Coordinates of C-alpha atoms in Angstrom, one line a residue:
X1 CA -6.4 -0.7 44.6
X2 CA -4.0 -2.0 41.9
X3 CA -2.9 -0.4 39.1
X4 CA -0.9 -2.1 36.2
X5 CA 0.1 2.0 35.7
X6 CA 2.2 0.7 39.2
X7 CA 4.6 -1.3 37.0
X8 CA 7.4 0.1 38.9
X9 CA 6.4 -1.4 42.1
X10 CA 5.5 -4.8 40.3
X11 CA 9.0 -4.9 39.2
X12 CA 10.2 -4.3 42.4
X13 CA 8.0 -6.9 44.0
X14 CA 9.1 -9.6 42.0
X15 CA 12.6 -8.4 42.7
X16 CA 13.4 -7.5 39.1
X17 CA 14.4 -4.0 39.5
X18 CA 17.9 -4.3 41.6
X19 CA 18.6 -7.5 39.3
X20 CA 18.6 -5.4 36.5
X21 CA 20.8 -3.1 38.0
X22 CA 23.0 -5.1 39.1
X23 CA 22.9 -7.1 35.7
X24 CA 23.8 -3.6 34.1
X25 CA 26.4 -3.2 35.8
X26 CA 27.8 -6.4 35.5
X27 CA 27.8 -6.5 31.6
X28 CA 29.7 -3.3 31.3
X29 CA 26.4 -0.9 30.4
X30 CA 27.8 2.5 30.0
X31 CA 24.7 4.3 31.5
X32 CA 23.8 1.9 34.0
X33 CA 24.2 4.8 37.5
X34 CA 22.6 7.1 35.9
X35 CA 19.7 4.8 34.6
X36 CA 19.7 4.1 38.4
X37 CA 18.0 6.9 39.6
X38 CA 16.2 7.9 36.8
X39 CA 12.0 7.6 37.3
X40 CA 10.9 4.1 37.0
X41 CA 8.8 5.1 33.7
X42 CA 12.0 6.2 32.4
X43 CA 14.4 3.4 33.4
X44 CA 12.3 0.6 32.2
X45 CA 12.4 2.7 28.7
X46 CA 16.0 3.2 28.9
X47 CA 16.3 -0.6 30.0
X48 CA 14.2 -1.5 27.0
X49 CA 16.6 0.9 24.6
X50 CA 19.4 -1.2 25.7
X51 CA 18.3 -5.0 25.5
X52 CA 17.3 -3.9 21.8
X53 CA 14.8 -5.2 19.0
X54 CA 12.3 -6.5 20.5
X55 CA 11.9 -5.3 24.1
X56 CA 11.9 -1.6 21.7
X57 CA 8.7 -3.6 20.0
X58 CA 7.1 -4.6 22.9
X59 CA 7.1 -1.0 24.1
X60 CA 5.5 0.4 21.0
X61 CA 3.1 -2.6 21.7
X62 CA 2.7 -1.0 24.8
X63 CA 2.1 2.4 24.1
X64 CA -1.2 1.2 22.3
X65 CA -2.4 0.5 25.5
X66 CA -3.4 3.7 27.5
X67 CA -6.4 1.4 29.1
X68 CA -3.3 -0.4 31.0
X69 CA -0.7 2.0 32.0
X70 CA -1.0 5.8 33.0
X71 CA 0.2 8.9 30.7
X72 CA 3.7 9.3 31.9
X73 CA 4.6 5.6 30.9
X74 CA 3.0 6.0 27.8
X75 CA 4.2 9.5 27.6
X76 CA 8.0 7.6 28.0
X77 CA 6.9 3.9 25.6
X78 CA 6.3 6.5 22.6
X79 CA 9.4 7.8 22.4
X80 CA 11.1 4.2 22.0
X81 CA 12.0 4.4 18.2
X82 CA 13.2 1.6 16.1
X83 CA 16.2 3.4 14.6
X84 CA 19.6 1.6 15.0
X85 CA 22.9 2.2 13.6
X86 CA 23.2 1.6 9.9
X87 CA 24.6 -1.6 8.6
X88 CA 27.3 -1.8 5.7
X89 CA 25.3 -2.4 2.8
X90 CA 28.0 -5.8 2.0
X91 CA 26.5 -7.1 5.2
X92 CA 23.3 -7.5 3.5
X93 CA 24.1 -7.9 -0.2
X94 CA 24.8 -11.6 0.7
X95 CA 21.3 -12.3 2.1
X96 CA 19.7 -10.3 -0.4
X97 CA 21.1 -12.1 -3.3
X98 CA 20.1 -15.5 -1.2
X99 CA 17.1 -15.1 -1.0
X100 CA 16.6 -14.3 -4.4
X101 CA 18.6 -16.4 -5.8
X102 CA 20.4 -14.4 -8.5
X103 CA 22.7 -11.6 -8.3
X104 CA 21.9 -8.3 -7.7
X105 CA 22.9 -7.1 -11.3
X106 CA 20.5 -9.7 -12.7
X107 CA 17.3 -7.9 -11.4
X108 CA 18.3 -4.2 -10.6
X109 CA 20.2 -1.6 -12.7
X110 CA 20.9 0.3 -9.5
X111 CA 21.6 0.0 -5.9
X112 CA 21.8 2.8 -3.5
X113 CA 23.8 1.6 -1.1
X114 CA 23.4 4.7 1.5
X115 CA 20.4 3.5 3.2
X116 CA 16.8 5.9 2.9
X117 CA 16.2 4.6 6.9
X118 CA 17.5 2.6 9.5
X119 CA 15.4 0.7 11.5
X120 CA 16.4 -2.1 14.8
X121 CA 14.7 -4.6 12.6
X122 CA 15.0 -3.9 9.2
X123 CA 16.7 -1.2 6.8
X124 CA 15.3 0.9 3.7
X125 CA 17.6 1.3 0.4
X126 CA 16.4 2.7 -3.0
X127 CA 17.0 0.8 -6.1
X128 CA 16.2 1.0 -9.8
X129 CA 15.2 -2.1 -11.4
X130 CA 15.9 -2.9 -15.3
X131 CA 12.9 -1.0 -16.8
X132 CA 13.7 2.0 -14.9
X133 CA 11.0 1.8 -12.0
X134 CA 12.0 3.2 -9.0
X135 CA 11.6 0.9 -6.1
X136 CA 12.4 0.6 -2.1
X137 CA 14.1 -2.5 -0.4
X138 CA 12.9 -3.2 2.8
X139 CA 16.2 -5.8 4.1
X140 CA 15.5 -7.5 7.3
X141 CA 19.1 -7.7 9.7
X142 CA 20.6 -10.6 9.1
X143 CA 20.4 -12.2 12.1
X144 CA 17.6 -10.6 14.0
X145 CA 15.1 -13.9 14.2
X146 CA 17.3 -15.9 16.2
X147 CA 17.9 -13.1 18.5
X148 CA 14.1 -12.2 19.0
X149 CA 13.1 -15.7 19.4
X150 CA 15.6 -15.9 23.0
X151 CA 14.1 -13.1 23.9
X152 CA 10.5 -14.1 23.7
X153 CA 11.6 -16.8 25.5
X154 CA 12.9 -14.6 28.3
X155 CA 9.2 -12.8 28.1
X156 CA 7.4 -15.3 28.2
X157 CA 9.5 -16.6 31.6
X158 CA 8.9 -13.5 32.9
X159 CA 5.1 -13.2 32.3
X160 CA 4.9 -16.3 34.5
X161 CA 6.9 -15.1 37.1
X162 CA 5.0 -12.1 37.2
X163 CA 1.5 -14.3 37.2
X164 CA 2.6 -16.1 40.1
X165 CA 4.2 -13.5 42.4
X166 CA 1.8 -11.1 41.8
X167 CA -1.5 -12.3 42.0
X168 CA -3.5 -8.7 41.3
X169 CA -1.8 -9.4 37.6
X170 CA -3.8 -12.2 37.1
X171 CA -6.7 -9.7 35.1
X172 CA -4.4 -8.3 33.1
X173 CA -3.4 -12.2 31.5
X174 CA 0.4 -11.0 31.1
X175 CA 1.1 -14.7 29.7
X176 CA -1.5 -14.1 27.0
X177 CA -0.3 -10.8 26.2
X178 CA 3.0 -11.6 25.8
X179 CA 1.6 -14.6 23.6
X180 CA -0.3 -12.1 21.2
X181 CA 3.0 -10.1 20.8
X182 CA 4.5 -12.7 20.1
X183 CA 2.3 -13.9 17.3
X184 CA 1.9 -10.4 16.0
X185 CA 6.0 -9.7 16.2
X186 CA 6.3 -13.1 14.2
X187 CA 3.8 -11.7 11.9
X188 CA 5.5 -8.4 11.1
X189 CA 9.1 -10.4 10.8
X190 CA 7.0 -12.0 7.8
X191 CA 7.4 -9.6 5.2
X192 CA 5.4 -11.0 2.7
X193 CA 2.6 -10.1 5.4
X194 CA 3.4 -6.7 5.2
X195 CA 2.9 -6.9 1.4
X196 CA -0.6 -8.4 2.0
X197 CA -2.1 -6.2 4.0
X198 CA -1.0 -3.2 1.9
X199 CA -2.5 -4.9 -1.4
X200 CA -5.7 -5.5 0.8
X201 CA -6.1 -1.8 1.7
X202 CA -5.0 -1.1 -1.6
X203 CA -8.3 -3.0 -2.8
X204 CA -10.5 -1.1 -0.1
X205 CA -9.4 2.8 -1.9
X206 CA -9.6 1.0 -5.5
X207 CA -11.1 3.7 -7.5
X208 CA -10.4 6.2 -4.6
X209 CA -7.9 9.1 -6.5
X210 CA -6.7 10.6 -3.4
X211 CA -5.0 7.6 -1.6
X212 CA -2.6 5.5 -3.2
X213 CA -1.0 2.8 -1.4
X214 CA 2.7 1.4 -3.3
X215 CA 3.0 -1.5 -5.3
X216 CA 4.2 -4.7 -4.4
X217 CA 6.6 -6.1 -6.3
X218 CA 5.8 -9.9 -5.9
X219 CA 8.3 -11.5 -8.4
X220 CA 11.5 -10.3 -5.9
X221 CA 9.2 -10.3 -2.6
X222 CA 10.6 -12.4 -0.1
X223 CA 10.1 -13.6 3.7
X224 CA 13.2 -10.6 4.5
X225 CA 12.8 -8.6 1.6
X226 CA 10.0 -6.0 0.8
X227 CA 10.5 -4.6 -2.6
X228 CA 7.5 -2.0 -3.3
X229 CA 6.9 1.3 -5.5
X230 CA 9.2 4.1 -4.8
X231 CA 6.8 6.8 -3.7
X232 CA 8.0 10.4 -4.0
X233 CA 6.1 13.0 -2.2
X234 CA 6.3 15.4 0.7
X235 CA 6.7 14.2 3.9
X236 CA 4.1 14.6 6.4
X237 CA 6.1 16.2 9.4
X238 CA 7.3 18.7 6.4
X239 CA 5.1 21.2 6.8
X240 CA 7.2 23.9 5.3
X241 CA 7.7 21.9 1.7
X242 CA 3.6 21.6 1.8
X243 CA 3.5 25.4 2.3
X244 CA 6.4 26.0 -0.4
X245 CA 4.6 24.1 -2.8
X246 CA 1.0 25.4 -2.2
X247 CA -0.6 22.9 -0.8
X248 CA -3.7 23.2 1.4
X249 CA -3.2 21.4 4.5
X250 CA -6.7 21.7 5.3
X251 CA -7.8 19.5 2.7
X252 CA -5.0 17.4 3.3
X253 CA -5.9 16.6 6.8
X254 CA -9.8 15.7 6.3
X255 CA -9.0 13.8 3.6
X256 CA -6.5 11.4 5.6
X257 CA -8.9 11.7 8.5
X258 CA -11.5 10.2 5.9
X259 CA -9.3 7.6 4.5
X260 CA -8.3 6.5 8.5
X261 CA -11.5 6.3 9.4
X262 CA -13.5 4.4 6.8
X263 CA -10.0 1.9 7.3
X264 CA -11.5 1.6 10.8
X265 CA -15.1 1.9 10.5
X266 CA -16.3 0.8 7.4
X267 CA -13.5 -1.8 5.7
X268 CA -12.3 -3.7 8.9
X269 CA -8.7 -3.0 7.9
X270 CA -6.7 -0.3 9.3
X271 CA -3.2 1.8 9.4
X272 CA -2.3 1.1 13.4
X273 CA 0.3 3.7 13.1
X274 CA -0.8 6.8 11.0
X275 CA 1.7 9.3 12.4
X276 CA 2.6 12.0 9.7
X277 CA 6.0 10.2 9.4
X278 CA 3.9 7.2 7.3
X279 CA 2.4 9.3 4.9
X280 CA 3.6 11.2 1.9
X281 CA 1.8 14.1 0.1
X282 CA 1.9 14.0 -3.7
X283 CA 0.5 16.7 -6.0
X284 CA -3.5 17.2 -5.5
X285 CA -3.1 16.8 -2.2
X286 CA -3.3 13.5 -3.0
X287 CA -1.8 10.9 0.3
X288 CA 0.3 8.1 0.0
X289 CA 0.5 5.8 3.1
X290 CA 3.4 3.6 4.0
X291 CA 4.8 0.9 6.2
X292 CA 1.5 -1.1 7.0
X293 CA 3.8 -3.8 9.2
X294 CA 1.8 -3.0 12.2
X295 CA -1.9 -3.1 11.1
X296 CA -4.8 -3.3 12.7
X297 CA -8.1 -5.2 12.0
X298 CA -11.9 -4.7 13.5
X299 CA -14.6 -7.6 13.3
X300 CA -18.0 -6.6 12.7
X301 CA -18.7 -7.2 16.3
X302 CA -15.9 -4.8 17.6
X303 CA -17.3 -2.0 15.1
X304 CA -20.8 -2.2 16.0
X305 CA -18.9 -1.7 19.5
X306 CA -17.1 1.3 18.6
X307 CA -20.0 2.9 16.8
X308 CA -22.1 2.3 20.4
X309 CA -19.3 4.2 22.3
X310 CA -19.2 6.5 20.0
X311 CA -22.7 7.6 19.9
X312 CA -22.9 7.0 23.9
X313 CA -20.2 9.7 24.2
X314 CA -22.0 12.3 22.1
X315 CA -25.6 11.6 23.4
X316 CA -24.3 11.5 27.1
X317 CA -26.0 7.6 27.5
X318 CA -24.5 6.5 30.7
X319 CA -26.1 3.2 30.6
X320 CA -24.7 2.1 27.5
X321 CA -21.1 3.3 28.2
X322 CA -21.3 1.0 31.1
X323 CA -23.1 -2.0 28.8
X324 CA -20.4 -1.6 26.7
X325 CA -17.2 -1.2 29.1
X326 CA -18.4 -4.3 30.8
X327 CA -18.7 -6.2 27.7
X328 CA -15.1 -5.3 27.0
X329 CA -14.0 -6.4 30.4
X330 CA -16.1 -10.0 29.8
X331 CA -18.4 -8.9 32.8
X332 CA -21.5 -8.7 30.2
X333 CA -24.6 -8.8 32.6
X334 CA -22.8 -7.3 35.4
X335 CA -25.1 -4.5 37.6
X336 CA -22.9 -1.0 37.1
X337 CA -23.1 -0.7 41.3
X338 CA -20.3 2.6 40.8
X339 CA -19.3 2.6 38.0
X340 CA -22.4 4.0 36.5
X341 CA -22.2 6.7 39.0
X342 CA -18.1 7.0 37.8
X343 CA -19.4 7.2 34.3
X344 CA -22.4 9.7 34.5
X345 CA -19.2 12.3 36.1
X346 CA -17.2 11.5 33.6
X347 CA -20.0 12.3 30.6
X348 CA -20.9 15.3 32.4
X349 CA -17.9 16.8 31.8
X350 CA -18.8 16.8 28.2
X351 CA -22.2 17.2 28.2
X352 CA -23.9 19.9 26.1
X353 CA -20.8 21.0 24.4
X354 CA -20.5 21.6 20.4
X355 CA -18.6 18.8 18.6
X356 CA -16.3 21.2 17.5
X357 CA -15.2 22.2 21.3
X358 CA -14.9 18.8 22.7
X359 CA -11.5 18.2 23.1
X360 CA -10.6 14.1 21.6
X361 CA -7.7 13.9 23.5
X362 CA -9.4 15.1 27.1
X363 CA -12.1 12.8 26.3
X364 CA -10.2 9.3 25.8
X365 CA -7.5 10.1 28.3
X366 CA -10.4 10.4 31.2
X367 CA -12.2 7.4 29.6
X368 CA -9.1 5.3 30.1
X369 CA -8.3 6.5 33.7
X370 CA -12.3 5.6 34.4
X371 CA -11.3 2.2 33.0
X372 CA -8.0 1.4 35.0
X373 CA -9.7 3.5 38.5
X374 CA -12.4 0.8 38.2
X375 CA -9.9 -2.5 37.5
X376 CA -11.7 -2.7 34.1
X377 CA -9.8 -3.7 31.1
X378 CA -10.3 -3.0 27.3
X379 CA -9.3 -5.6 24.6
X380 CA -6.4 -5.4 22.7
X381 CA -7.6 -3.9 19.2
X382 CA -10.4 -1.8 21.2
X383 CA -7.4 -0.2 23.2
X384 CA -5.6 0.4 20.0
X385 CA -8.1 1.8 18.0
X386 CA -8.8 4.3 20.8
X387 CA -4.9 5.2 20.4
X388 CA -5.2 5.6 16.9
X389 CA -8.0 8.1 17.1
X390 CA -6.0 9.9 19.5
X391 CA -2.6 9.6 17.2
X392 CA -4.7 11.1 14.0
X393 CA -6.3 14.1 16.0
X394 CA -2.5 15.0 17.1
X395 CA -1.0 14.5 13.7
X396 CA -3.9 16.5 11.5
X397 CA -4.3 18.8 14.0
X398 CA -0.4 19.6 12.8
X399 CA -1.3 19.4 9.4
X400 CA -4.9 21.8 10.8
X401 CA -4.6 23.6 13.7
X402 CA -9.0 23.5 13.4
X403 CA -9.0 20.1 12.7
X404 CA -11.3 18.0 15.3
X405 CA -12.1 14.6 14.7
X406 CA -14.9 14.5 16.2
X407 CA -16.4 16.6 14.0
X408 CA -14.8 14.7 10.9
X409 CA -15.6 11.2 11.9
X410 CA -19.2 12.1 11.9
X411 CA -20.0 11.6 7.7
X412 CA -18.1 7.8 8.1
X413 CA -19.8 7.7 11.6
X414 CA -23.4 7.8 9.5
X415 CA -21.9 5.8 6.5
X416 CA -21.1 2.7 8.8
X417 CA -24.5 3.0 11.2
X418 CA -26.4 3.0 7.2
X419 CA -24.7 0.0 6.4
X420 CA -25.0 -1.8 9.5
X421 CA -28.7 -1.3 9.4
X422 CA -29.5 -2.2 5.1
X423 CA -31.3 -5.2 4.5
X424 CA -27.9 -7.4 3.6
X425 CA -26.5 -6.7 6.8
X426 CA -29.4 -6.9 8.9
X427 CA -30.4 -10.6 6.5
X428 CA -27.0 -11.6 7.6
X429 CA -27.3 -11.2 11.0
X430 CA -31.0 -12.6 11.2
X431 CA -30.3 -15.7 9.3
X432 CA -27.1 -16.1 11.7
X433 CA -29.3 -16.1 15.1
X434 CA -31.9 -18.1 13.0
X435 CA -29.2 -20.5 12.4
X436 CA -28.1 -20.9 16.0
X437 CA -31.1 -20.9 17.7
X438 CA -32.0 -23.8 15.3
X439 CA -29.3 -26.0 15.9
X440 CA -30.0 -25.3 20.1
X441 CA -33.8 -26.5 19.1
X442 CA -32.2 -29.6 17.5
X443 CA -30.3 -30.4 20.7
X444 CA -33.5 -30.1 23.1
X445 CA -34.8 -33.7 22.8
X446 CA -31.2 -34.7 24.1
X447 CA -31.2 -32.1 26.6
X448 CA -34.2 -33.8 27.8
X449 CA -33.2 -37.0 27.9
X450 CA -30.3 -36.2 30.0
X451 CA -32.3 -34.0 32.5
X452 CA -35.1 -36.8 32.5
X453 CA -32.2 -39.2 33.4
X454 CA -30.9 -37.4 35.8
X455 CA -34.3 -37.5 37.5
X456 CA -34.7 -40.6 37.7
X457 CA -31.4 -41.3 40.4
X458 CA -33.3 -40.6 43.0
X459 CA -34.9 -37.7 45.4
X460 CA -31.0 -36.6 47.3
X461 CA -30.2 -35.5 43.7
X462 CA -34.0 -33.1 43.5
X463 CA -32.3 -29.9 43.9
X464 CA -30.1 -30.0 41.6
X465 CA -32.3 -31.4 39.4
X466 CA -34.6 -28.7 39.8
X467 CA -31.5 -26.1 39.3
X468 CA -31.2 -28.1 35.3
X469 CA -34.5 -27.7 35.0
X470 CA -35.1 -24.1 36.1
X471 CA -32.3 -23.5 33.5
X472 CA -33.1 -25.6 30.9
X473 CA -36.4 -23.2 30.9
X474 CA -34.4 -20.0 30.8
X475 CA -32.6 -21.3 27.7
X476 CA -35.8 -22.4 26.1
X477 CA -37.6 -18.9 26.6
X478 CA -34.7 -17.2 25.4
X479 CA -34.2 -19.3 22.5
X480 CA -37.7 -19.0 21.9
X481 CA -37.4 -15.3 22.0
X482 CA -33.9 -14.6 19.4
X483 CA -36.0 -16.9 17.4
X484 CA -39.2 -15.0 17.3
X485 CA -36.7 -11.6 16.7
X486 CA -35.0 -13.8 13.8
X487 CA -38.5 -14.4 12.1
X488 CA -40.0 -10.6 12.6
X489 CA -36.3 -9.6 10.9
X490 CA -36.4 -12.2 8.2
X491 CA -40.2 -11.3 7.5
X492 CA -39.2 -7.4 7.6
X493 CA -36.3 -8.1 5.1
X494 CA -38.7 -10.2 2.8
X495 CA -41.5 -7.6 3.1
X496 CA -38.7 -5.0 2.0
X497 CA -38.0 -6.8 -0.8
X498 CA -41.6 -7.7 -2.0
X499 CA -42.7 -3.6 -1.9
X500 CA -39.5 -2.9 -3.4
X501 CA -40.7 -5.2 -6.7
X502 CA -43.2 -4.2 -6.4
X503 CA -42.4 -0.3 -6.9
X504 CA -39.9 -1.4 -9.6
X505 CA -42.9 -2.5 -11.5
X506 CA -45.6 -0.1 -10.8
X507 CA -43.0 2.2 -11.9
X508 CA -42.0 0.1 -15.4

């Protein structure tokens, strides 16, 4: 059996490994013996640390993906960090003042020039503009596209490679993963992205006083330059300042459970990395989150999804883990065979436990080892969110040392199944299968024609005639079918609405 968690030996196989080595050692790398005979989840890390930006990018991309590779490479992909020697602030001056046009003095009265962070891609400065707001600069490298765009390139060269030589790959799609990181990598070098998704999950907490998210400044916003509010808080990761200043960590860590989750589960929108580092406490126990470059979004589909593994994993429903673990590997309609025997083990490990004793962690690391045992896969933003939930049980539980996500997810849990099931939602669904079982109806009388057509070539074409035929039937019964469950929903949702006018007026 195959495991992309193998990646060592696929590197080997396509003969990658002693290249690199050799390449190393060619070009002078300083570490490149003792890289050598490190273990292979540790030199491609290393290897990845060395050929910079965005080979450090793609494995934080792949660190989201538990479903792919085992725990000790994602143990080893976490700890690539995007910090990179500090640039002179004069090397950046000259871009900044190009892209906006003006000099420096013009728009700020004051320019730190010690940078607040560091990053491979980008680096953080505080400045003062003329009305005395305190603000950030985010300053993209100057430089930096070019260099990510060759190696893209090389990534997307060897994704093909690696499709061709090693033909178990061919489920895992390397080529179109390397193409989504590609889009998304293009997307976070876009600053003004950045800026847009904060504003839009800014607009989700509107009215919410416990989460503020900064303010973009728009007028000196720019493709490489982020200016937004200067928030000033507590760290996350300081635990002692919260405790010198009498804050209750408690509250703290439910309420940026709560603002995580109904990101996730209610508003489509969410905070891909909500490690304590990305989020600043502020009197009240009030939370600020930063940094929303690497964001993640959930279509209504995906979190009726979610909210069906969820509630398969706390009522033990074996059948609908598998229904829903096959839909995620496009093998919807599949029989189980063993997996549903792989599954109904893996539940029973949990089974009659508290809420408040199941252990989150446990629970989606053994889900993902069922996945890859079984050469299933997850998609991309189903892997990630499962990372996330894992990521904000670790970091509250620092904040908590009783905090359990399961246990808080359940109130957002009930608020997204309520609003999944009102009459909008339901009307909205109802009048979309209504809507495409209509337009399949107004395609029959072709359908017809070309099956009758068909017909008539003569009796060595019967049996496959009769295969068209057999299916054109299926389709017809189970158009007829959606279409009979559209009418009983649109005549529940209009029979709601009636006794509800009803009421309004017997009651006025």
């Amino acid at each position: 059996m195959f495991s992309i968690a193998g990646f060592g030996d696929l590197f080997k196989q396509m003969g990658l490994e002693d290249a690199a080595e050799r390449t190393g050692r060619f070009l002078g790398w300083k570490h490149a013996d003792e890289i050598a005979h490190l273990e292979r989840p540790q030199r491609v890390r290393r290897v990845f640390e060395i050929l910079g930006p965005t080979f450090i990018k793609l494995g934080q991309v792949l660190a989201t993906r538990p479903d792919l590779f085992g725990p000790d490479w994602i143990a080893e992909f976490e700890k690539l960090q995007s910090q990179a020697p500090p640039l002179d602030f004069k090397e950046l001056r000259s871009q900044i003042e190009h892209d906006l046009g003006q000099p420096l003095e013009a728009i700020f009265a004051d320019v730190d020039t010690t940078p607040l962070a560091a990053a491979s891609v980008a680096q953080v400065h505080r400045a003062t503009l003329k009305d005395g707001t305190s603000v950030v600069l985010k300053i993209q490298r100057p430089g930096i596209r070019p260099t990510i765009e060759s190696d893209m390139r090389l990534l997307s060269y060897l994704a093909s490679l690696a499709e061709k030589r090693v033909p178990q790959l061919a489920a895992y799609h390397p080529q179109k993963v390397v193409q989504q990181f590609a889009k998304s990598l293009q997307s976070e070098l876009n600053f003004t992205t950045e800026g847009h998704n904060a504003e839009q999950v800014a607009a989700n907490f509107d009215g919410d006083p416990h989460i503020v998210i900064p303010k973009i400044f728009w007028e000196w916003t720019r493709e490489r330059l982020n200016v937004q509010e200067f928030v000033d808080g507590i760290p996350g990761v300081n635990l002692h300042a919260l405790d010198a200043a009498g804050m209750d960590r408690r509250r703290i860590a439910q309420t940026g459970a709560d603002a995580v989750l109904k990101m996730i589960m209610v508003d489509g929108l969410f905070h891909a990395d909500p490690h304590p580092g990305n989020f600043f406490i502020l009197p009240g126990e009030r939370l600020a989150f930063i940094d929303f470059g690497m964001i993640g979004r959930v279509s209504e589909v995906r979190r009726r999804q979610i909210i069906k593994l969820m509630q398969s994993l706390l009522e033990g429903d074996a059948e609908g883990l598998c229904a829903i673990l096959l839909e995620w590997s496009d093998r919807e309609g599949d029989e189980p065979g063993e997996l549903l025997g792989a599954v109904e083990e893996f539940l029973s490990k949990f089974s009659g436990k508290p809420m408040g004793l199941m252990d989150l962690s446990a629970m989606v690391g053994d889900l993902l080892s069922l996945v890859r045992d079984n050469k299933l896969t997850m998609p991309p933003d189903q892997a990630m969110l499962l990372k996330v939930f894992v990521s904000l049980d670790g970091a509250f539980k620092k904040l908590d040392p009783d905090f359990d996500v399961m246990v808080a997810m359940q109130p957002t849990l009930q608020e997204a199944v309520i609003n999944q099931l009102s009459p909008l939602a339901l009307g909205k669904r109802g009048f979309k299968v209504l809507t495409q079982y209509l337009e399949l109806f107004a395609d029959l009388p072709k359908e017809l024609r070309r099956g009758l057509y068909t017909a008539k070539r003569g009796q060595l074409k019967l049996r496959v005639e009769l295969t068209e035929l057999d299916e054109l039937q299926r389709m017809v019964m189970r158009a007829g079918r959606l279409l009979a469950l559209a009418g009983i929903t649109s005549a529940a949702l209009i029979g709601t609405s009636i006794f509800m006018s009803l009421t309004r007026r017997s009651k006025d």
